[in-house]
mmCIF file of C-alpha atoms in Angstrom:
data_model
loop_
_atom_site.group_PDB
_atom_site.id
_atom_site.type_symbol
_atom_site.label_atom_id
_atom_site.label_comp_id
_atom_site.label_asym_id
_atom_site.label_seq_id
_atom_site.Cartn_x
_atom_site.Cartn_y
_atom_site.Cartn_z
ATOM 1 C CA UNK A 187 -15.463 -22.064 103.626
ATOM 2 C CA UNK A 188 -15.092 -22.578 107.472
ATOM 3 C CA UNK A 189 -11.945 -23.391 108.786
ATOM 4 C CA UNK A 190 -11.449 -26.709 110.220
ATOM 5 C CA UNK A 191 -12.225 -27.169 114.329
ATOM 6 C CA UNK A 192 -8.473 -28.524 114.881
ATOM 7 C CA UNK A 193 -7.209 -24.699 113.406
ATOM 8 C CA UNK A 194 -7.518 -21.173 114.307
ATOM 9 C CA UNK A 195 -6.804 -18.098 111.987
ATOM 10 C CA UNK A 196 -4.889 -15.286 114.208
ATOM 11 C CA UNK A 197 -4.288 -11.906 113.144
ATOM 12 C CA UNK A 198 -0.864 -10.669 112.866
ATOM 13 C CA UNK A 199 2.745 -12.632 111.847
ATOM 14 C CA UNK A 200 3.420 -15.544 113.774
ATOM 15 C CA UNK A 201 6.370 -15.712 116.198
ATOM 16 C CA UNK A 202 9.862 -14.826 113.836
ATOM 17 C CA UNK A 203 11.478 -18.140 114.822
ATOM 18 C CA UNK A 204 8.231 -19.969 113.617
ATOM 19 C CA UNK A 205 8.603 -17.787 110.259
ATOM 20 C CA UNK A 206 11.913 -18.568 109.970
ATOM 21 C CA UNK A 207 11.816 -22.666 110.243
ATOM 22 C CA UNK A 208 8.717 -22.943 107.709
ATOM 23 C CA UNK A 209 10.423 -20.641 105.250
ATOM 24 C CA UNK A 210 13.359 -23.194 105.829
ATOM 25 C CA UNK A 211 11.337 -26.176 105.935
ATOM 26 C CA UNK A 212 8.976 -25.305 102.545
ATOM 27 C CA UNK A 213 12.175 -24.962 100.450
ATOM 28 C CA UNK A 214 12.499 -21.213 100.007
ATOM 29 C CA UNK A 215 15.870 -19.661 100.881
ATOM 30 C CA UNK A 216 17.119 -19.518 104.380
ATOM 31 C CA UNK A 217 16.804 -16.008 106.228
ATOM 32 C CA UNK A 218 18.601 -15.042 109.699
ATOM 33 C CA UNK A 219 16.654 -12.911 112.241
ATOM 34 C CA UNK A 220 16.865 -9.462 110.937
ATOM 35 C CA UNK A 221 15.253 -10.202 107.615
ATOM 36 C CA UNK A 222 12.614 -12.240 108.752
ATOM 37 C CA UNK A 223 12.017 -9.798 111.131
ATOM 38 C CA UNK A 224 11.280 -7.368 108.503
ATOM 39 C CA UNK A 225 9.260 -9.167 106.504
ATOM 40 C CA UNK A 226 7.088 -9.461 109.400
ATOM 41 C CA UNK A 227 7.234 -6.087 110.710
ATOM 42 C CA UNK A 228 7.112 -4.656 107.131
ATOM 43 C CA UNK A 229 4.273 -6.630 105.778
ATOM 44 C CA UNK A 230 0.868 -3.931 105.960
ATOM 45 C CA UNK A 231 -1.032 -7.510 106.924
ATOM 46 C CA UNK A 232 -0.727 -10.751 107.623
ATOM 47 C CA UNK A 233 -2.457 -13.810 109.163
ATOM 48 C CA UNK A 234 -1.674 -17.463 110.094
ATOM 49 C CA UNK A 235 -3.042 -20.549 111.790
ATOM 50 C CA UNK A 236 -1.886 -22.783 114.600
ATOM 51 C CA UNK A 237 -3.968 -25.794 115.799
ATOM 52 C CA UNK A 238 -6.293 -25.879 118.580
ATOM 53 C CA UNK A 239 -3.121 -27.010 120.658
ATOM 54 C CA UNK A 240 -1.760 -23.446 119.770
ATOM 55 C CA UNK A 241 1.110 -25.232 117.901
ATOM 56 C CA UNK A 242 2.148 -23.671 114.468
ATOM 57 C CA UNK A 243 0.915 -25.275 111.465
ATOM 58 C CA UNK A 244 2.502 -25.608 108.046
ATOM 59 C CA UNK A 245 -1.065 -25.087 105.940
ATOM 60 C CA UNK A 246 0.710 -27.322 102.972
ATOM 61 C CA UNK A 247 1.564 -30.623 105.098
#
């Protein structure tokens, strides 16, 4: 299935401040820097999308 036009896939974890507010913002728990960091930088891949404005985008809403 092709991704929408408004949305690009990227390789690689988005920015950690990004990570952290839709962890926050989805309902799971509440991380500071260092862990999210870690998930990031311990994670052996990883992808997410931003729109075409290359804004972040929560793909559930």
């Amino acid at each position: 299935m092709p991704l929408h036009r408004d949305y690009r896939l990227l390789d690689g974890p988005p920015p950690v401040a990004d990570y952290l507010r839709l962890r926050l913002e989805s309902g799971l728990s509440p991380e500071n820097g260092a862990p999210g960091s870690g998930a990031l930088t311990g994670s052996w891949t990883f992808r997410h999308v931003v729109d075409t404005a290359g804004g972040l985008r929560d793909p559930h809403g």
